[in-house]
Amino acid sequence: MAKGSGFPLDLLLLVGMGGLSAVFGVPWLSAATVRSVTHANALTVMSKGPKPQIERVMEQRVSGVLVALLVALFGIFLYMGITSLNGIQLWDRILLLLIPKKYHPDELPVSLALPFILILTIPLRMYMTGRLFTPLEMKCLDADDAKVTFDEEPGQDVYYESQMPL
């Protein structure tokens, strides 16, 4: 390495960011040494030939800082997600499974949203029949099994316009 202190400074930067993350409650950088060594190996330029030698190491700090910032951003979103769980009925019921029955509230709230959502699927299907899907596509969606018969001529492919991946 051209700058002999580059690798230790990289480690110091990662440890410092890990400590700063701990102060703000962001997840720690768990495998900092392994990631730092892998980062140094990825920036190493090797010579060609039967016995490769290290020519140089491209020294930069951008990728390490970006990785640390992305980990911090993930930690922020994780914190926001966990704090928003309070008051969600599904989460409250999952928590009820984990606590003893004697600590359960006397009356549990009953949700009537599911039957209404199921009833609303009827007008949704009526809307989709002519506007979003053709009658043939609706017949395919409503079929009991995968063997839907198409009204097509022999040798004529219904999906001749679809692109096949190569």
Tab-separated table of C-alpha atoms in Angstrom:
chain	number	residue	atom	x	y	z
A	1	MET	CA	0.000	0.000	0.000
A	2	ALA	CA	1.276	3.410	-0.871
A	3	LYS	CA	-0.070	4.896	2.334
A	4	GLY	CA	0.923	2.549	5.108
A	5	SER	CA	-1.638	3.860	7.566
A	6	GLY	CA	-4.611	3.390	5.224
A	7	PHE	CA	-5.714	0.000	6.491
A	8	PRO	CA	-5.504	0.893	10.219
A	9	LEU	CA	-7.325	4.155	9.525
A	10	ASP	CA	-10.043	2.201	7.731
A	11	LEU	CA	-10.424	-0.039	10.770
A	12	LEU	CA	-10.455	3.000	13.074
A	13	LEU	CA	-13.145	4.628	10.931
A	14	LEU	CA	-15.292	1.479	11.047
A	15	VAL	CA	-14.863	1.108	14.823
A	16	GLY	CA	-15.652	4.787	15.330
A	17	MET	CA	-18.791	4.545	13.211
A	18	GLY	CA	-19.794	1.415	15.146
A	19	GLY	CA	-19.381	3.259	18.439
A	20	LEU	CA	-21.288	6.269	17.114
A	21	SER	CA	-24.023	3.925	15.922
A	22	ALA	CA	-24.277	2.462	19.419
A	23	VAL	CA	-24.699	5.928	20.934
A	24	PHE	CA	-27.645	6.684	18.621
A	25	GLY	CA	-29.187	3.213	18.933
A	26	VAL	CA	-28.415	2.205	15.362
A	27	PRO	CA	-27.368	-1.444	14.785
A	28	TRP	CA	-23.687	-2.129	15.286
A	29	LEU	CA	-21.354	-3.054	12.482
A	30	SER	CA	-20.835	-6.637	13.557
A	31	ALA	CA	-18.161	-7.965	11.190
A	32	ALA	CA	-16.116	-4.802	10.758
A	33	THR	CA	-12.750	-6.530	10.531
A	34	VAL	CA	-13.910	-9.115	8.011
A	35	ARG	CA	-15.631	-6.464	5.946
A	36	SER	CA	-12.576	-4.234	6.089
A	37	VAL	CA	-10.261	-7.042	4.941
A	38	THR	CA	-12.683	-7.962	2.153
A	39	HIS	CA	-12.870	-4.294	1.189
A	40	ALA	CA	-9.067	-4.088	0.981
A	41	ASN	CA	-8.951	-7.292	-1.089
A	42	ALA	CA	-11.565	-5.931	-3.485
A	43	LEU	CA	-9.488	-2.797	-4.060
A	44	THR	CA	-6.285	-4.770	-4.711
A	45	VAL	CA	-5.017	-4.820	-8.302
A	46	MET	CA	-3.169	-8.053	-9.135
A	47	SER	CA	-0.696	-8.604	-11.980
A	48	LYS	CA	-1.432	-11.047	-14.788
A	49	GLY	CA	0.573	-14.209	-15.257
A	50	PRO	CA	1.162	-17.637	-13.759
A	51	LYS	CA	2.176	-16.207	-10.365
A	52	PRO	CA	0.119	-13.036	-9.709
A	53	GLN	CA	1.650	-10.310	-7.580
A	54	ILE	CA	0.035	-7.288	-5.934
A	55	GLU	CA	0.640	-4.271	-8.148
A	56	ARG	CA	-1.214	-1.643	-6.130
A	57	VAL	CA	-4.199	-1.040	-3.900
A	58	MET	CA	-6.752	1.513	-5.022
A	59	GLU	CA	-7.184	3.526	-1.845
A	60	GLN	CA	-10.488	5.260	-1.276
A	61	ARG	CA	-12.958	5.704	1.571
A	62	VAL	CA	-16.179	6.239	-0.375
A	63	SER	CA	-17.446	2.649	-0.370
A	64	GLY	CA	-16.786	2.144	3.357
A	65	VAL	CA	-18.617	5.346	4.258
A	66	LEU	CA	-21.517	4.470	1.932
A	67	VAL	CA	-21.869	1.012	3.493
A	68	ALA	CA	-21.877	2.510	6.984
A	69	LEU	CA	-24.454	5.110	5.969
A	70	LEU	CA	-26.697	2.445	4.431
A	71	VAL	CA	-26.457	0.367	7.616
A	72	ALA	CA	-27.394	3.458	9.633
A	73	LEU	CA	-30.314	4.162	7.277
A	74	PHE	CA	-31.510	0.575	7.670
A	75	GLY	CA	-31.299	1.018	11.451
A	76	ILE	CA	-33.415	4.162	11.287
A	77	PHE	CA	-36.110	2.423	9.237
A	78	LEU	CA	-35.981	-0.589	11.572
A	79	TYR	CA	-36.462	1.710	14.582
A	80	MET	CA	-39.376	3.503	12.894
A	81	GLY	CA	-41.001	0.164	12.032
A	82	ILE	CA	-40.687	-1.250	15.529
A	83	THR	CA	-41.993	1.902	17.200
A	84	SER	CA	-45.020	1.976	14.890
A	85	LEU	CA	-46.067	-1.566	15.907
A	86	ASN	CA	-47.708	-0.291	19.096
A	87	GLY	CA	-51.471	-0.117	18.623
A	88	ILE	CA	-51.683	-2.444	15.618
A	89	GLN	CA	-54.283	-5.083	16.429
A	90	LEU	CA	-52.382	-7.974	14.845
A	91	TRP	CA	-49.253	-7.131	16.838
A	92	ASP	CA	-51.278	-6.777	20.045
A	93	ARG	CA	-52.778	-10.221	19.491
A	94	ILE	CA	-49.353	-11.734	18.835
A	95	LEU	CA	-48.175	-10.230	22.112
A	96	LEU	CA	-51.212	-11.778	23.846
A	97	LEU	CA	-49.907	-15.188	22.795
A	98	LEU	CA	-46.673	-14.497	24.660
A	99	ILE	CA	-48.070	-13.277	27.978
A	100	PRO	CA	-49.916	-15.374	30.611
A	101	LYS	CA	-53.703	-15.503	30.394
A	102	LYS	CA	-54.171	-13.815	33.775
A	103	TYR	CA	-52.640	-10.619	32.331
A	104	HIS	CA	-54.985	-10.502	29.325
A	105	PRO	CA	-57.478	-7.613	29.208
A	106	ASP	CA	-61.088	-8.426	30.176
A	107	GLU	CA	-62.538	-7.535	26.787
A	108	LEU	CA	-60.736	-7.920	23.494
A	109	PRO	CA	-61.682	-5.594	20.631
A	110	VAL	CA	-63.487	-7.388	17.827
A	111	SER	CA	-62.672	-6.310	14.309
A	112	LEU	CA	-65.382	-6.408	11.654
A	113	ALA	CA	-63.221	-5.191	8.794
A	114	LEU	CA	-62.571	-8.572	7.174
A	115	PRO	CA	-66.217	-9.379	6.281
A	116	PHE	CA	-66.658	-5.930	4.762
A	117	ILE	CA	-63.469	-6.297	2.726
A	118	LEU	CA	-64.673	-9.671	1.461
A	119	ILE	CA	-68.026	-8.181	0.479
A	120	LEU	CA	-66.235	-5.364	-1.387
A	121	THR	CA	-64.516	-7.921	-3.631
A	122	ILE	CA	-67.828	-8.502	-5.454
A	123	PRO	CA	-68.062	-4.986	-6.961
A	124	LEU	CA	-64.317	-5.118	-7.607
A	125	ARG	CA	-64.742	-8.249	-9.713
A	126	MET	CA	-67.681	-6.718	-11.548
A	127	TYR	CA	-65.518	-3.688	-12.339
A	128	MET	CA	-62.591	-5.816	-13.526
A	129	THR	CA	-64.668	-8.076	-15.802
A	130	GLY	CA	-64.931	-5.677	-18.695
A	131	ARG	CA	-62.352	-3.033	-17.992
A	132	LEU	CA	-59.098	-4.629	-16.811
A	133	PHE	CA	-59.509	-8.215	-18.050
A	134	THR	CA	-61.138	-9.727	-21.119
A	135	PRO	CA	-63.867	-12.351	-20.639
A	136	LEU	CA	-61.374	-15.051	-21.689
A	137	GLU	CA	-58.890	-13.914	-19.036
A	138	MET	CA	-61.642	-13.869	-16.407
A	139	LYS	CA	-62.572	-17.411	-17.474
A	140	CYS	CA	-58.945	-18.432	-16.909
A	141	LEU	CA	-58.865	-16.736	-13.509
A	142	ASP	CA	-62.131	-18.390	-12.446
A	143	ALA	CA	-61.155	-21.893	-13.583
A	144	ASP	CA	-61.109	-24.660	-10.969
A	145	ASP	CA	-58.002	-26.258	-12.401
A	146	ALA	CA	-55.127	-25.337	-14.655
A	147	LYS	CA	-56.728	-26.978	-17.718
A	148	VAL	CA	-58.673	-24.138	-19.276
A	149	THR	CA	-59.942	-24.744	-22.785
A	150	PHE	CA	-59.378	-21.936	-25.239
A	151	ASP	CA	-61.587	-21.327	-28.211
A	152	GLU	CA	-58.790	-21.187	-30.761
A	153	GLU	CA	-58.052	-22.533	-34.183
A	154	PRO	CA	-55.524	-25.356	-34.598
A	155	GLY	CA	-52.040	-23.971	-35.129
A	156	GLN	CA	-52.990	-20.461	-33.936
A	157	ASP	CA	-51.282	-19.433	-30.676
A	158	VAL	CA	-53.385	-17.165	-28.479
A	159	TYR	CA	-50.291	-15.567	-26.980
A	160	TYR	CA	-48.346	-15.056	-30.203
A	161	GLU	CA	-47.543	-11.466	-29.235
A	162	SER	CA	-45.870	-12.300	-25.925
A	163	GLN	CA	-42.107	-12.019	-25.814
A	164	MET	CA	-40.208	-15.079	-24.718
A	165	PRO	CA	-37.078	-14.543	-22.620
A	166	LEU	CA	-33.934	-15.672	-24.383
